[in-house]
CSV table of N, CA and C in Angstrom, one decimal:
chain,number,residue,atom,x,y,z
A,385,UNK,N,115.8,93.1,97.3
A,385,UNK,CA,116.2,92.2,98.5
A,385,UNK,C,117.6,92.9,99.0
A,386,UNK,N,117.5,93.0,100.3
A,386,UNK,CA,118.5,93.9,101.0
A,386,UNK,C,119.4,92.8,101.6
A,387,UNK,N,120.7,93.1,101.7
A,387,UNK,CA,121.9,92.2,102.0
A,387,UNK,C,122.0,92.4,103.5
A,388,UNK,N,121.8,93.5,104.1
A,388,UNK,CA,122.1,93.7,105.5
A,388,UNK,C,120.8,93.7,106.4
A,389,UNK,N,121.0,93.3,107.6
A,389,UNK,CA,120.0,93.4,108.6
A,389,UNK,C,119.4,94.7,108.9
A,390,UNK,N,120.6,95.6,108.8
A,390,UNK,CA,120.3,97.0,109.0
A,390,UNK,C,120.2,97.9,107.9
A,391,UNK,N,119.2,98.8,107.8
A,391,UNK,CA,119.2,99.6,106.6
A,391,UNK,C,118.3,100.8,106.8
A,392,UNK,N,118.2,101.7,106.0
A,392,UNK,CA,117.4,102.9,106.0
A,392,UNK,C,116.6,103.1,104.6
A,393,UNK,N,115.4,103.2,104.5
A,393,UNK,CA,114.8,103.6,103.3
A,393,UNK,C,114.0,104.9,103.6
A,394,UNK,N,114.1,105.5,102.3
A,394,UNK,CA,113.4,107.0,102.4
A,394,UNK,C,112.7,107.4,101.2
A,395,UNK,N,111.6,108.2,101.2
A,395,UNK,CA,110.9,108.4,99.9
A,395,UNK,C,110.2,110.0,100.3
A,396,UNK,N,109.8,110.6,99.1
A,396,UNK,CA,109.0,111.7,99.2
A,396,UNK,C,107.8,111.6,98.3
A,397,UNK,N,106.7,111.4,99.0
A,397,UNK,CA,105.4,111.3,98.1
A,397,UNK,C,104.5,112.4,98.1
A,398,UNK,N,104.0,112.6,96.8
A,398,UNK,CA,102.9,113.6,96.7
A,398,UNK,C,101.6,113.0,96.5
A,399,UNK,N,100.8,113.0,97.4
A,399,UNK,CA,99.5,112.0,97.4
A,399,UNK,C,98.4,112.6,98.4
A,400,UNK,N,97.2,112.8,98.1
A,400,UNK,CA,96.2,113.3,98.9
A,400,UNK,C,95.0,112.2,99.0
A,401,UNK,N,95.0,111.3,99.8
A,401,UNK,CA,94.1,110.2,99.9
A,401,UNK,C,92.8,110.7,100.3
A,402,UNK,N,91.6,110.2,99.7
A,402,UNK,CA,90.2,110.7,100.2
A,402,UNK,C,89.3,109.7,100.6
A,403,UNK,N,89.8,108.3,100.4
A,403,UNK,CA,88.8,107.3,100.9
A,403,UNK,C,89.6,106.3,101.7
A,404,UNK,N,88.8,105.4,102.4
A,404,UNK,CA,89.5,104.6,103.3
A,404,UNK,C,90.3,103.5,102.7
A,405,UNK,N,91.5,103.5,103.4
A,405,UNK,CA,92.6,102.7,103.1
A,405,UNK,C,93.5,102.8,101.8
A,406,UNK,N,93.2,104.0,101.2
A,406,UNK,CA,94.1,104.4,100.3
A,406,UNK,C,95.5,104.8,100.9
A,407,UNK,N,96.7,104.3,100.3
A,407,UNK,CA,97.9,104.5,100.9
A,407,UNK,C,99.0,104.6,99.9
A,408,UNK,N,100.0,105.4,100.1
A,408,UNK,CA,101.2,105.6,99.2
A,408,UNK,C,102.4,106.0,100.0
A,409,UNK,N,103.3,105.0,100.0
A,409,UNK,CA,104.6,105.1,100.7
A,409,UNK,C,105.4,104.1,100.7
A,410,UNK,N,106.3,103.7,101.8
A,410,UNK,CA,107.2,102.7,101.8
A,410,UNK,C,106.8,101.3,102.1
A,411,UNK,N,107.4,100.3,101.7
A,411,UNK,CA,107.0,98.9,101.9
A,411,UNK,C,108.2,98.0,102.2
A,412,UNK,N,108.3,97.3,103.3
A,412,UNK,CA,109.2,96.3,103.6
A,412,UNK,C,108.5,94.9,103.7
A,413,UNK,N,108.8,94.0,102.7
A,413,UNK,CA,108.1,92.9,102.3
A,413,UNK,C,108.7,91.6,102.5
A,414,UNK,N,108.1,90.7,103.3
A,414,UNK,CA,108.7,89.4,103.2
A,414,UNK,C,107.9,88.5,102.3
A,415,UNK,N,106.4,88.7,102.6
A,415,UNK,CA,105.6,87.9,101.8
A,415,UNK,C,104.2,88.5,102.1
A,416,UNK,N,103.1,88.0,101.6
A,416,UNK,CA,101.8,88.7,101.8
A,416,UNK,C,101.3,88.6,103.3
A,417,UNK,N,102.0,87.6,104.1
A,417,UNK,CA,101.5,87.5,105.4
A,417,UNK,C,102.5,88.4,106.5
A,418,UNK,N,103.5,88.8,105.9
A,418,UNK,CA,104.7,89.6,106.8
A,418,UNK,C,105.2,90.8,106.2
A,419,UNK,N,104.8,91.9,106.6
A,419,UNK,CA,105.4,93.2,106.0
A,419,UNK,C,105.1,94.4,106.8
A,420,UNK,N,105.8,95.5,106.6
A,420,UNK,CA,105.7,96.7,107.3
A,420,UNK,C,105.4,97.8,106.2
A,421,UNK,N,104.5,98.7,106.4
A,421,UNK,CA,104.0,100.0,105.5
A,421,UNK,C,104.1,101.2,106.3
A,422,UNK,N,104.7,102.0,105.7
A,422,UNK,CA,104.6,103.4,106.3
A,422,UNK,C,104.2,104.4,105.1
A,423,UNK,N,103.0,105.0,105.2
A,423,UNK,CA,102.6,105.9,104.1
A,423,UNK,C,101.6,107.0,104.5
A,424,UNK,N,101.3,107.9,103.6
A,424,UNK,CA,100.2,108.9,103.7
A,424,UNK,C,99.1,107.9,103.2
A,425,UNK,N,98.1,108.0,104.2
A,425,UNK,CA,97.0,107.0,103.9
A,425,UNK,C,95.7,107.7,104.5
A,426,UNK,N,94.6,107.2,104.2
A,426,UNK,CA,93.3,107.6,104.6
A,426,UNK,C,92.4,106.6,105.4
A,427,UNK,N,92.2,106.9,106.5
A,427,UNK,CA,91.4,105.9,107.5
A,427,UNK,C,90.4,106.8,108.3
A,428,UNK,N,89.1,106.3,108.2
A,428,UNK,CA,88.1,106.9,109.1
A,428,UNK,C,87.4,106.1,110.1
A,429,UNK,N,88.3,105.3,110.7
A,429,UNK,CA,87.7,104.4,111.8
A,429,UNK,C,87.9,105.1,113.0
A,430,UNK,N,86.7,105.5,113.6
A,430,UNK,CA,86.8,106.3,114.9
A,430,UNK,C,87.6,105.6,116.0
A,431,UNK,N,88.5,106.3,116.6
A,431,UNK,CA,89.1,105.9,117.8
A,431,UNK,C,90.5,105.4,117.5
A,432,UNK,N,90.8,105.0,116.2
A,432,UNK,CA,92.1,104.5,115.8
A,432,UNK,C,92.7,105.3,114.5
A,433,UNK,N,92.0,106.2,114.1
A,433,UNK,CA,92.5,106.8,112.8
A,433,UNK,C,92.3,108.3,112.9
A,434,UNK,N,93.1,109.0,112.1
A,434,UNK,CA,93.1,110.7,111.9
A,434,UNK,C,92.8,111.1,110.6
A,435,UNK,N,91.9,110.1,109.8
A,435,UNK,CA,91.6,110.7,108.4
A,435,UNK,C,92.8,110.7,107.5
A,436,UNK,N,93.0,111.7,106.7
A,436,UNK,CA,94.2,111.8,106.0
A,436,UNK,C,95.4,112.1,106.8
A,437,UNK,N,96.4,111.0,107.0
A,437,UNK,CA,97.5,111.3,108.0
A,437,UNK,C,98.6,110.2,107.5
A,438,UNK,N,99.6,110.1,108.4
A,438,UNK,CA,100.5,109.1,108.2
A,438,UNK,C,100.3,107.8,109.2
A,439,UNK,N,100.5,106.7,108.5
A,439,UNK,CA,100.2,105.5,109.2
A,439,UNK,C,101.4,104.6,109.1
A,440,UNK,N,101.5,103.9,110.2
A,440,UNK,CA,102.8,102.9,110.1
A,440,UNK,C,102.1,101.5,110.6
A,441,UNK,N,102.0,100.5,109.7
A,441,UNK,CA,101.4,99.2,109.9
A,441,UNK,C,102.3,98.2,109.8
A,442,UNK,N,102.1,97.1,110.7
A,442,UNK,CA,102.8,95.9,110.7
A,442,UNK,C,101.7,94.7,110.4
A,443,UNK,N,102.2,93.8,109.5
A,443,UNK,CA,101.4,92.6,109.3
A,443,UNK,C,102.3,91.5,109.7
A,444,UNK,N,101.8,90.5,110.6
A,444,UNK,CA,102.4,89.3,111.0
A,444,UNK,C,101.3,88.3,110.9
A,445,UNK,N,101.8,87.1,110.2
A,445,UNK,CA,101.0,86.1,110.0
A,445,UNK,C,99.5,86.4,109.5
A,446,UNK,N,99.7,87.4,108.5
A,446,UNK,CA,98.5,87.9,107.8
A,446,UNK,C,97.4,88.8,108.5
A,447,UNK,N,97.9,89.3,109.8
A,447,UNK,CA,97.0,90.2,110.5
A,447,UNK,C,97.8,91.4,111.0
A,448,UNK,N,97.0,92.5,111.0
A,448,UNK,CA,97.7,93.8,111.5
A,448,UNK,C,97.9,93.4,113.0
A,449,UNK,N,99.3,94.0,113.4
A,449,UNK,CA,99.6,93.8,114.7
A,449,UNK,C,100.1,95.1,115.3
A,450,UNK,N,99.8,95.3,116.6
A,450,UNK,CA,100.2,96.7,117.2
A,450,UNK,C,99.3,97.7,116.7
A,451,UNK,N,100.0,99.1,116.9
A,451,UNK,CA,99.3,100.3,116.7
A,451,UNK,C,99.5,100.5,115.2
A,452,UNK,N,98.5,101.5,114.6
A,452,UNK,CA,98.8,102.0,113.4
A,452,UNK,C,99.6,103.2,113.4
A,453,UNK,N,99.8,103.8,114.6
A,453,UNK,CA,100.5,105.2,114.9
A,453,UNK,C,99.9,106.2,114.0
A,454,UNK,N,98.6,106.3,113.8
A,454,UNK,CA,98.0,107.4,113.0
A,454,UNK,C,98.6,108.8,113.5
A,455,UNK,N,99.0,109.6,112.6
A,455,UNK,CA,99.7,110.8,112.9
A,455,UNK,C,99.1,111.9,112.0
A,456,UNK,N,98.5,113.0,112.7
A,456,UNK,CA,97.9,114.0,111.7
A,456,UNK,C,99.1,114.8,111.4
A,457,UNK,N,98.8,115.5,110.2
A,457,UNK,CA,100.0,116.4,109.8
A,457,UNK,C,99.5,117.7,109.4
A,458,UNK,N,100.3,118.8,109.3
A,458,UNK,CA,99.8,120.1,108.6
A,458,UNK,C,99.8,120.0,107.2
A,459,UNK,N,100.8,119.4,106.4
A,459,UNK,CA,100.6,119.1,105.1
A,459,UNK,C,99.5,117.9,104.9
A,460,UNK,N,98.7,118.0,103.8
A,460,UNK,CA,97.8,116.9,103.5
A,460,UNK,C,98.1,116.2,102.3
A,461,UNK,N,99.0,116.7,101.4
A,461,UNK,CA,99.2,116.2,100.1
A,461,UNK,C,100.6,115.9,99.8
A,462,UNK,N,101.4,115.8,100.8
A,462,UNK,CA,102.9,115.5,100.6
A,462,UNK,C,103.6,114.9,101.9
A,463,UNK,N,104.5,114.0,101.8
A,463,UNK,CA,105.2,113.5,103.0
A,463,UNK,C,106.5,112.9,102.6
A,464,UNK,N,107.6,113.2,103.5
A,464,UNK,CA,108.8,112.6,103.5
A,464,UNK,C,108.6,111.6,104.5
A,465,UNK,N,108.9,110.2,104.1
A,465,UNK,CA,108.9,109.1,104.9
A,465,UNK,C,110.1,108.4,105.1
A,466,UNK,N,110.3,107.8,106.4
A,466,UNK,CA,111.7,107.0,106.4
A,466,UNK,C,111.4,105.8,107.4
A,467,UNK,N,112.0,104.9,107.0
A,467,UNK,CA,112.1,103.6,107.9
A,467,UNK,C,113.5,103.3,108.2
A,468,UNK,N,113.7,103.2,109.4
A,468,UNK,CA,115.2,102.7,109.9
A,468,UNK,C,115.1,101.2,110.4
A,469,UNK,N,115.7,100.3,109.9
A,469,UNK,CA,115.6,98.9,110.3
A,469,UNK,C,116.9,98.6,111.1
A,470,UNK,N,116.8,98.1,112.3
A,470,UNK,CA,118.1,97.6,113.1
A,470,UNK,C,117.6,96.1,113.6
A,471,UNK,N,118.1,95.2,113.0
A,471,UNK,CA,117.6,93.9,113.4
A,471,UNK,C,116.1,93.7,113.1
A,472,UNK,N,115.3,93.1,114.1
A,472,UNK,CA,114.0,93.1,114.0
A,472,UNK,C,113.0,94.4,114.1
A,473,UNK,N,113.8,95.5,114.6
A,473,UNK,CA,113.2,96.7,115.1
A,473,UNK,C,113.0,97.7,114.0
A,474,UNK,N,111.7,98.1,113.6
A,474,UNK,CA,111.5,99.0,112.5
A,474,UNK,C,111.1,100.3,113.1
A,475,UNK,N,111.7,101.5,112.9
A,475,UNK,CA,111.2,102.7,113.4
A,475,UNK,C,110.9,103.7,112.2
A,476,UNK,N,109.7,104.2,112.4
A,476,UNK,CA,109.2,105.2,111.3
A,476,UNK,C,109.4,106.6,111.8
A,477,UNK,N,109.6,107.4,110.5
A,477,UNK,CA,109.9,108.8,110.7
A,477,UNK,C,109.1,109.6,109.7
A,478,UNK,N,108.5,110.7,110.0
A,478,UNK,CA,107.9,111.6,109.2
A,478,UNK,C,108.7,113.0,109.2
A,479,UNK,N,108.6,113.7,108.0
A,479,UNK,CA,109.1,115.0,107.9
A,479,UNK,C,108.2,115.8,106.9
A,480,UNK,N,108.1,117.1,107.1
A,480,UNK,CA,107.5,117.9,106.1
A,480,UNK,C,108.4,118.6,105.3
A,481,UNK,N,109.8,118.6,105.6
A,481,UNK,CA,110.6,119.3,104.9
A,481,UNK,C,111.9,118.6,104.3
A,482,UNK,N,111.8,117.2,104.8
A,482,UNK,CA,113.0,116.3,104.4
A,482,UNK,C,114.3,116.6,105.2
A,483,UNK,N,114.1,117.5,106.3
A,483,UNK,CA,115.3,117.7,106.9
A,483,UNK,C,115.2,117.4,108.6
A,484,UNK,N,113.9,118.0,109.0
A,484,UNK,CA,113.5,117.6,110.3
A,484,UNK,C,112.6,116.5,110.6
A,485,UNK,N,113.2,115.5,111.1
A,485,UNK,CA,112.3,114.2,111.2
A,485,UNK,C,111.7,114.0,112.5
A,486,UNK,N,110.7,113.6,112.5
A,486,UNK,CA,109.8,113.0,113.8
A,486,UNK,C,109.6,111.8,113.9
A,487,UNK,N,110.0,111.0,115.0
A,487,UNK,CA,109.7,109.7,115.1
A,487,UNK,C,108.3,109.4,115.4
A,488,UNK,N,107.6,108.4,114.6
A,488,UNK,CA,106.2,108.1,114.6
A,488,UNK,C,105.9,106.8,115.4
A,489,UNK,N,106.8,105.9,115.4
A,489,UNK,CA,106.4,104.6,116.3
A,489,UNK,C,107.5,103.6,115.8
A,490,UNK,N,107.4,102.4,116.6
A,490,UNK,CA,108.1,101.2,116.2
A,490,UNK,C,107.3,100.0,116.2
A,491,UNK,N,107.7,99.2,115.3
A,491,UNK,CA,107.3,97.8,115.2
A,491,UNK,C,108.5,96.9,115.4
A,492,UNK,N,108.3,95.7,116.1
A,492,UNK,CA,109.4,94.7,116.1
A,492,UNK,C,108.7,93.6,115.3
A,493,UNK,N,109.5,93.1,114.2
A,493,UNK,CA,108.9,92.0,113.4
A,493,UNK,C,110.2,91.3,112.7
A,494,UNK,N,110.2,90.1,112.9
A,494,UNK,CA,111.3,89.1,112.2
A,494,UNK,C,111.0,89.0,110.8
A,495,UNK,N,112.0,89.3,110.0
A,495,UNK,CA,111.7,89.1,108.5
A,495,UNK,C,112.8,88.3,107.9
A,496,UNK,N,112.7,87.4,107.1
A,496,UNK,CA,113.7,86.6,106.3
A,496,UNK,C,113.8,87.3,105.0
A,497,UNK,N,114.9,87.7,104.6
A,497,UNK,CA,115.3,88.2,103.2
A,497,UNK,C,114.2,89.2,102.8
A,498,UNK,N,114.0,90.4,103.6
A,498,UNK,CA,113.0,91.3,103.1
A,498,UNK,C,113.4,92.0,101.8
A,499,UNK,N,112.4,92.4,101.2
A,499,UNK,CA,112.5,93.3,99.9
A,499,UNK,C,111.8,94.6,100.3
A,500,UNK,N,112.5,95.7,99.7
A,500,UNK,CA,112.0,97.1,100.1
A,500,UNK,C,111.6,97.8,98.7
A,501,UNK,N,110.6,98.7,98.8
A,501,UNK,CA,110.1,99.4,97.8
A,501,UNK,C,109.2,100.4,98.2
A,502,UNK,N,108.5,100.8,97.1
A,502,UNK,CA,107.3,101.8,97.4
A,502,UNK,C,106.0,101.0,96.9
A,503,UNK,N,105.0,101.6,97.7
A,503,UNK,CA,103.5,101.0,97.5
A,503,UNK,C,102.5,102.0,97.2
A,504,UNK,N,101.7,101.8,96.5
A,504,UNK,CA,100.5,102.8,96.3
A,504,UNK,C,99.4,101.8,95.9
A,505,UNK,N,98.3,102.0,96.6
A,505,UNK,CA,97.1,101.1,96.2
A,505,UNK,C,95.9,101.3,97.2
A,506,UNK,N,95.0,100.3,97.1
A,506,UNK,CA,93.7,100.1,97.8
A,506,UNK,C,92.8,101.4,97.3
A,507,UNK,N,92.8,101.8,96.0
A,507,UNK,CA,91.9,103.0,95.6
A,507,UNK,C,91.3,102.6,94.4
A,508,UNK,N,90.0,102.8,94.5
A,508,UNK,CA,89.1,102.7,93.3
A,508,UNK,C,88.6,104.0,92.8
A,509,UNK,N,89.2,105.1,93.4
A,509,UNK,CA,88.7,106.4,93.1
A,509,UNK,C,89.5,107.0,91.9
A,510,UNK,N,89.0,107.3,90.8
A,510,UNK,CA,89.8,107.9,89.7
A,510,UNK,C,90.3,109.2,90.0
A,511,UNK,N,91.5,109.3,89.6
A,511,UNK,CA,92.2,110.5,89.9
A,511,UNK,C,93.1,110.5,91.0
A,512,UNK,N,93.1,109.5,91.8
A,512,UNK,CA,93.8,109.4,93.0
A,512,UNK,C,95.3,108.8,92.7
A,513,UNK,N,96.1,109.8,92.5
A,513,UNK,CA,97.5,109.4,91.8
A,513,UNK,C,98.4,109.7,92.8
A,514,UNK,N,99.3,108.8,93.1
A,514,UNK,CA,100.6,109.0,93.9
A,514,UNK,C,101.9,109.2,93.1
A,515,UNK,N,102.4,110.3,93.5
A,515,UNK,CA,103.8,110.8,92.7
A,515,UNK,C,105.0,110.5,93.6
A,516,UNK,N,105.8,109.7,93.4
A,516,UNK,CA,107.2,109.7,94.2
A,516,UNK,C,108.3,110.3,93.4
A,517,UNK,N,108.9,111.2,94.1
A,517,UNK,CA,110.1,111.9,93.5
A,517,UNK,C,111.4,111.5,93.9
A,518,UNK,N,111.6,110.5,94.8
A,518,UNK,CA,112.9,109.9,95.2
A,518,UNK,C,112.6,108.6,95.9
A,519,UNK,N,113.6,107.7,95.8
A,519,UNK,CA,113.6,106.4,96.8
A,519,UNK,C,115.1,106.4,97.0
A,520,UNK,N,115.5,106.2,98.3
A,520,UNK,CA,116.7,105.8,98.7
A,520,UNK,C,116.8,104.7,99.6
A,521,UNK,N,117.8,103.9,99.5
A,521,UNK,CA,118.1,102.7,100.2
A,521,UNK,C,119.5,102.8,100.7
A,522,UNK,N,119.8,102.8,102.0
A,522,UNK,CA,121.1,102.8,102.4
A,522,UNK,C,121.2,101.7,103.5
A,523,UNK,N,122.2,100.9,103.2
A,523,UNK,CA,122.6,99.7,104.3
A,523,UNK,C,123.4,100.4,105.2
A,524,UNK,N,123.2,100.1,106.6
A,524,UNK,CA,123.9,100.6,107.7
A,524,UNK,C,124.5,99.4,108.4
A,525,UNK,N,125.6,99.8,109.2
A,525,UNK,CA,126.3,98.8,110.0
A,525,UNK,C,125.4,98.4,111.1
């Protein structure tokens, strides 16, 4: 649980998703009906997905809301991910080197007492393993 309304979370994940909806990345979680996920994931829905890429999802009242901000990347098996939260506004960033960050998108979502952490899941493929080598939480003014 985070004490401040404003914070930044960051990770580096080594993961190469190969089937629909596999994801590994950052999670800001109130409950099963209210959450934010930023991760390297796989999605092959034409018109709304980029295959293996970076996705930024918001769930409100149990439903996906807004864009998934599907972003194609040069690297396909690694990602530096960051979420900045200021009040109800969540901004997602992606980097290939951990130094040069690209804003991916924003979701506005009210959350009471959010928890933060890492998420990996939705895979029934043997050998689909996500490796995280860092997780940082920094509360901001």
